[in-house]
């Protein structure tokens, strides 16, 4: 089975008590087919429609239904249960369950979990059409949406009660599609609560980060000390400002920022190809420490110590990704920001780099011996534009990233 967001996901499925509860069994089966871990919690009413045994058999996990169960609580507490999931799915959600959720009640295990979770919740309502259309239900739905709860369905059609209209549970494939979308957008509740749109909303930002590794032979490479922390922090700050972010990263030991499209590369040539493929963009930020040279002829087999003495490695120049982006007539991003790692005359060298490469801003830092730029948590930079240099105090890489992104937003709005 190929790895997908679904195959590694852990879903907490709350089954409410409605005639559509039987479809939750199919949902469990299909999720399991994708490799998803599904833990099921049933309301008391749900047990009138399906048995805990069927849900446990299909999910391969014990089913929980009691808030005050001494055996269950000693195995895994209800708070932990609500947080050990990537997503909470309520299917079917009855009118009663929606009302209890909207009111913040915690009078059984299901509602207690829904209140205690720090993860997003996806709700698939199912009820009689009049119940769905009732002002009270609609009010509850609006309130839950305002709280950031996601909805899939209900669908319109003939109902078990003989009436016709909206109220049918969304079909399992549609619920699974909604689960995939929810997982792709990030896991934490705070990340998706509705809020005002960030200053980079609607913008596409490409960020390069980390070092490049230039192979010498199958086991050796030329690299550098970049950790990728500054570049990844910039990608994260751009995401927080609501940008669509493509992060092209060299080999680093950092997690991928949630919500970014991350392309992992090794060499400068691969990095250039990934950046070009990600265009067009509103902004490009080149934070990677791209190797200036690569080995002209990479040995196909490991170079051995032999009697021919030490090997000579001939280097050829790598493409300058930043300069190429600046001079890309067809699709130069509106704002291009480069970095300059200098060991001496930081401002003067960086300013020369700005003009030589043709970028709009340069973030210059000293990588002289004794500085914490490479691998450290803090950074002390100067921001250079065509008019001059601005020195920023030493601050965390996350704060440097935030300031760069705020400045980017200003530059972009000037160019509109
Ligand atoms: N850069 C790039 N491609 C390269 C080399 C550098 O895109 N082949 C980018 C870096 O991502 C950074 C900027 O250019 O944004 C400056 O990198 P730096 O290493 O400081 O400068 P160089 O151009 O390599 O110049 P020098 O080593 O001579 O200082």
Short mmCIF file of N, CA, C and O and ligand atoms in Angstrom, two decimals, residues 208 286-288 290-292 318-322 338-342 353 356-357, ligand 1:
data_model
loop_
_atom_site.label_atom_id
_atom_site.label_comp_id
_atom_site.label_asym_id
_atom_site.label_seq_id
_atom_site.Cartn_x
_atom_site.Cartn_y
_atom_site.Cartn_z
N UNK A 208 13.63 28.52 -0.30
CA UNK A 208 14.63 27.45 -0.30
C UNK A 208 15.28 27.43 1.08
O UNK A 208 15.39 28.46 1.74
N UNK A 286 15.36 33.03 -0.96
CA UNK A 286 16.44 32.05 -1.07
C UNK A 286 17.24 32.00 0.21
O UNK A 286 18.21 32.73 0.39
N UNK A 287 16.80 31.13 1.13
CA UNK A 287 17.51 31.02 2.41
C UNK A 287 18.47 29.83 2.41
O UNK A 287 19.19 29.62 3.38
N UNK A 288 18.47 29.05 1.34
CA UNK A 288 19.34 27.86 1.31
C UNK A 288 20.80 28.27 1.17
O UNK A 288 21.12 29.29 0.56
N UNK A 290 23.26 27.25 -0.79
CA UNK A 290 23.49 26.43 -1.99
C UNK A 290 25.00 26.31 -2.22
O UNK A 290 25.72 27.32 -2.18
N UNK A 291 25.46 25.10 -2.47
CA UNK A 291 26.90 24.93 -2.74
C UNK A 291 27.25 25.66 -4.04
O UNK A 291 26.52 25.55 -5.03
N UNK A 292 28.33 26.40 -4.01
CA UNK A 292 28.71 27.15 -5.20
C UNK A 292 29.27 26.25 -6.29
O UNK A 292 29.21 26.58 -7.46
N UNK A 318 28.09 25.75 -9.83
CA UNK A 318 26.66 25.41 -9.83
C UNK A 318 25.85 26.57 -10.39
O UNK A 318 26.31 27.72 -10.36
N UNK A 319 24.63 26.32 -10.83
CA UNK A 319 23.78 27.45 -11.23
C UNK A 319 23.50 28.32 -10.01
O UNK A 319 23.36 27.80 -8.90
N UNK A 320 23.45 29.63 -10.21
CA UNK A 320 23.08 30.52 -9.11
C UNK A 320 21.56 30.70 -9.17
O UNK A 320 21.03 31.44 -10.00
N UNK A 321 20.87 29.98 -8.30
CA UNK A 321 19.39 29.93 -8.37
C UNK A 321 18.81 31.33 -8.16
O UNK A 321 17.93 31.77 -8.90
N UNK A 322 19.33 32.02 -7.16
CA UNK A 322 18.81 33.35 -6.84
C UNK A 322 18.96 34.30 -8.03
O UNK A 322 18.00 34.98 -8.42
N UNK A 338 17.07 37.53 -1.07
CA UNK A 338 18.20 36.61 -0.97
C UNK A 338 18.84 36.70 0.40
O UNK A 338 18.51 37.59 1.21
N UNK A 339 19.72 35.80 0.67
CA UNK A 339 20.51 35.82 1.90
C UNK A 339 21.97 36.03 1.51
O UNK A 339 22.36 35.73 0.39
N UNK A 340 22.73 36.55 2.42
CA UNK A 340 24.16 36.65 2.18
C UNK A 340 24.88 36.19 3.43
O UNK A 340 24.66 36.74 4.51
N UNK A 341 25.66 35.16 3.27
CA UNK A 341 26.46 34.68 4.39
C UNK A 341 27.87 35.21 4.17
O UNK A 341 28.51 34.88 3.18
N UNK A 342 28.30 36.09 5.06
CA UNK A 342 29.60 36.73 4.86
C UNK A 342 30.46 36.53 6.10
O UNK A 342 29.95 36.45 7.21
N UNK A 353 26.17 42.13 -3.46
CA UNK A 353 25.45 40.92 -3.89
C UNK A 353 24.04 41.27 -4.38
O UNK A 353 23.55 40.73 -5.36
N UNK A 356 24.47 42.76 -7.80
CA UNK A 356 25.00 41.79 -8.76
C UNK A 356 23.91 40.78 -9.17
O UNK A 356 23.74 40.49 -10.35
N UNK A 357 23.17 40.32 -8.17
CA UNK A 357 22.18 39.28 -8.49
C UNK A 357 20.84 39.88 -8.93
O UNK A 357 20.06 39.23 -9.59
N1 LIG B 1 22.43 31.17 -3.91
C1 LIG B 1 21.76 30.47 -4.89
N2 LIG B 1 22.44 29.64 -5.71
C2 LIG B 1 23.77 29.48 -5.58
C3 LIG B 1 24.46 30.18 -4.56
C4 LIG B 1 23.75 31.02 -3.74
O1 LIG B 1 20.54 30.63 -5.01
N3 LIG B 1 24.39 28.67 -6.38
C5 LIG B 1 21.66 32.09 -3.07
C6 LIG B 1 21.56 31.71 -1.60
O2 LIG B 1 20.39 30.97 -1.36
C7 LIG B 1 21.50 33.07 -0.93
C8 LIG B 1 22.33 33.95 -1.86
O3 LIG B 1 22.36 33.30 -3.10
O4 LIG B 1 20.20 33.58 -0.93
C9 LIG B 1 23.70 34.28 -1.43
O5 LIG B 1 24.42 33.16 -1.05
P1 LIG B 1 25.96 33.30 -0.61
O6 LIG B 1 26.50 31.93 -0.43
O7 LIG B 1 26.10 34.27 0.50
O8 LIG B 1 26.58 34.02 -1.85
P2 LIG B 1 27.24 33.52 -3.14
O9 LIG B 1 26.39 33.93 -4.28
O10 LIG B 1 27.56 32.08 -3.06
O11 LIG B 1 28.55 34.39 -3.18
P3 LIG B 1 29.91 34.21 -2.36
O12 LIG B 1 30.00 32.78 -1.94
O13 LIG B 1 30.93 34.61 -3.36
O14 LIG B 1 29.82 35.15 -1.21
#
